[in-house]
Amino acid sequence: MEKPKFFLCLSFIFLLIISKAQNNFDYFSTTRLTQDDGLSRGLITSGLRDRHGFMWITGNDALNRYDGSTVKVYNLKYHFKNFPALQQGYGFTEDGCYLYIGSTRGLYRYEYERDEFGLIEIFAGERT
């Protein structure tokens, strides 16, 4: 006789927790991006939302920056001049001035103010 009361009480607490947790989803929104929205084609490998509100998405053909309404595509052939193009960005981090993207070729640095990329060679002398 005690088991049904226990399970009834446990079920009520579980439903109460679930109903409260569902209310927290009001703070989140999702957007599906496709090539029709301007996203580059290719395999998506990594992503990050930075402190400026940009969503950075790496692919095997370009780096994409989404600002909530439009996608800016940093094509590997045109935006990575004077150094090897980004190959498979595997991770992001940032500090106050720069966004850093880890790659098999080194550490790429994006300067927000100049809207430019640079390369910090961490594999000097190695062929990648």
Coordinates of C-alpha atoms in Angstrom, one line a residue:
M1 CA 0.0 0.0 0.0
E2 CA 2.9 2.4 0.6
K3 CA 4.5 1.8 -2.8
P4 CA 1.6 3.3 -4.8
K5 CA 1.7 6.5 -2.6
F6 CA 5.4 6.8 -3.0
F7 CA 5.3 6.4 -6.8
L8 CA 2.3 8.8 -7.0
C9 CA 4.3 11.4 -4.9
L10 CA 7.4 10.8 -7.0
S11 CA 5.4 11.2 -10.2
F12 CA 3.9 14.5 -9.0
I13 CA 7.3 15.9 -8.2
F14 CA 8.7 14.8 -11.5
L15 CA 5.9 16.5 -13.4
L16 CA 6.3 19.6 -11.4
I17 CA 10.1 19.7 -12.2
I18 CA 9.4 19.1 -15.9
S19 CA 6.8 21.8 -16.1
K20 CA 9.2 24.3 -14.5
A21 CA 12.0 23.3 -16.8
Q22 CA 9.9 23.8 -19.9
N23 CA 9.3 27.4 -18.9
N24 CA 13.0 28.1 -19.2
F25 CA 12.9 27.4 -22.9
D26 CA 11.2 30.7 -23.4
Y27 CA 14.7 32.3 -23.3
F28 CA 16.1 30.3 -26.2
S29 CA 15.4 30.5 -29.9
T30 CA 16.7 28.4 -32.7
T31 CA 17.3 29.3 -36.4
R32 CA 18.0 26.9 -39.1
L33 CA 20.5 28.1 -41.6
T34 CA 20.9 26.6 -45.1
Q35 CA 22.6 27.6 -48.3
D36 CA 19.4 29.5 -49.2
D37 CA 20.2 31.8 -46.3
G38 CA 23.7 32.4 -47.6
L39 CA 25.6 29.7 -45.7
S40 CA 28.5 28.3 -47.7
R41 CA 28.2 24.8 -49.0
G42 CA 30.3 22.1 -47.4
L43 CA 30.6 20.1 -44.3
I44 CA 30.1 22.0 -41.1
T45 CA 32.8 21.1 -38.6
S46 CA 32.6 23.6 -35.7
G47 CA 30.8 26.6 -34.4
L48 CA 30.9 29.3 -31.7
R49 CA 28.8 32.3 -30.6
D50 CA 31.3 35.0 -29.7
R51 CA 30.9 37.9 -27.3
H52 CA 29.8 40.2 -30.1
G53 CA 26.8 38.0 -30.8
F54 CA 28.2 36.5 -34.0
M55 CA 27.8 32.8 -34.7
W56 CA 30.9 31.5 -36.4
I57 CA 30.6 28.3 -38.4
T58 CA 33.5 26.5 -40.1
G59 CA 33.1 24.4 -43.1
N60 CA 35.5 22.7 -45.5
D61 CA 35.0 25.4 -48.1
A62 CA 34.6 28.6 -46.1
L63 CA 34.2 30.3 -42.7
N64 CA 30.8 31.7 -42.1
R65 CA 29.7 34.5 -39.7
Y66 CA 26.0 34.8 -38.9
D67 CA 24.8 38.0 -37.2
G68 CA 21.2 36.9 -36.6
S69 CA 19.9 38.0 -40.0
T70 CA 22.7 37.6 -42.6
V71 CA 25.6 35.3 -43.3
K72 CA 29.0 36.7 -44.3
V73 CA 31.1 34.1 -46.0
Y74 CA 34.9 34.3 -45.6
N75 CA 35.9 32.3 -48.7
L76 CA 39.1 30.4 -48.2
K77 CA 40.6 31.6 -51.5
Y78 CA 39.9 35.3 -51.1
H79 CA 40.0 36.1 -47.3
F80 CA 43.1 34.2 -46.4
K81 CA 45.7 36.0 -48.5
N82 CA 49.5 35.9 -47.9
F83 CA 49.2 32.6 -45.9
P84 CA 47.7 29.2 -46.3
A85 CA 43.9 29.0 -46.3
L86 CA 42.2 27.7 -43.2
Q87 CA 41.8 23.9 -43.4
Q88 CA 39.2 22.4 -41.2
G89 CA 38.8 24.8 -38.2
Y90 CA 38.6 22.6 -35.2
G91 CA 38.0 24.9 -32.3
F92 CA 37.4 28.6 -31.4
T93 CA 38.3 30.8 -28.5
E94 CA 38.5 34.6 -28.1
D95 CA 40.0 37.3 -26.0
G96 CA 39.2 41.1 -26.0
C97 CA 40.5 41.8 -29.5
Y98 CA 40.7 38.6 -31.4
L99 CA 38.9 35.4 -32.3
Y100 CA 41.2 32.4 -32.6
I101 CA 40.5 29.4 -34.8
G102 CA 42.6 26.2 -34.3
S103 CA 43.5 24.3 -37.4
T104 CA 45.9 21.7 -38.7
R105 CA 48.0 24.6 -40.3
G106 CA 48.3 26.7 -37.2
L107 CA 46.3 29.2 -35.2
Y108 CA 44.3 31.7 -37.2
R109 CA 43.5 35.0 -35.7
Y110 CA 40.6 37.2 -36.7
E111 CA 40.8 40.9 -35.9
Y112 CA 37.4 42.3 -35.3
E113 CA 38.2 46.0 -36.0
R114 CA 40.0 45.4 -39.3
D115 CA 37.8 42.4 -40.4
E116 CA 41.0 40.5 -41.3
F117 CA 42.6 37.2 -40.7
G118 CA 46.2 36.3 -39.8
L119 CA 48.1 33.1 -39.1
I120 CA 50.2 32.4 -36.0
E121 CA 52.4 29.5 -37.1
I122 CA 52.7 27.0 -34.4
F123 CA 54.0 24.2 -36.6
A124 CA 56.9 26.1 -38.0
G125 CA 59.0 24.0 -40.3
E126 CA 56.5 21.2 -40.5
R127 CA 54.6 20.4 -43.7
T128 CA 50.9 20.3 -43.2

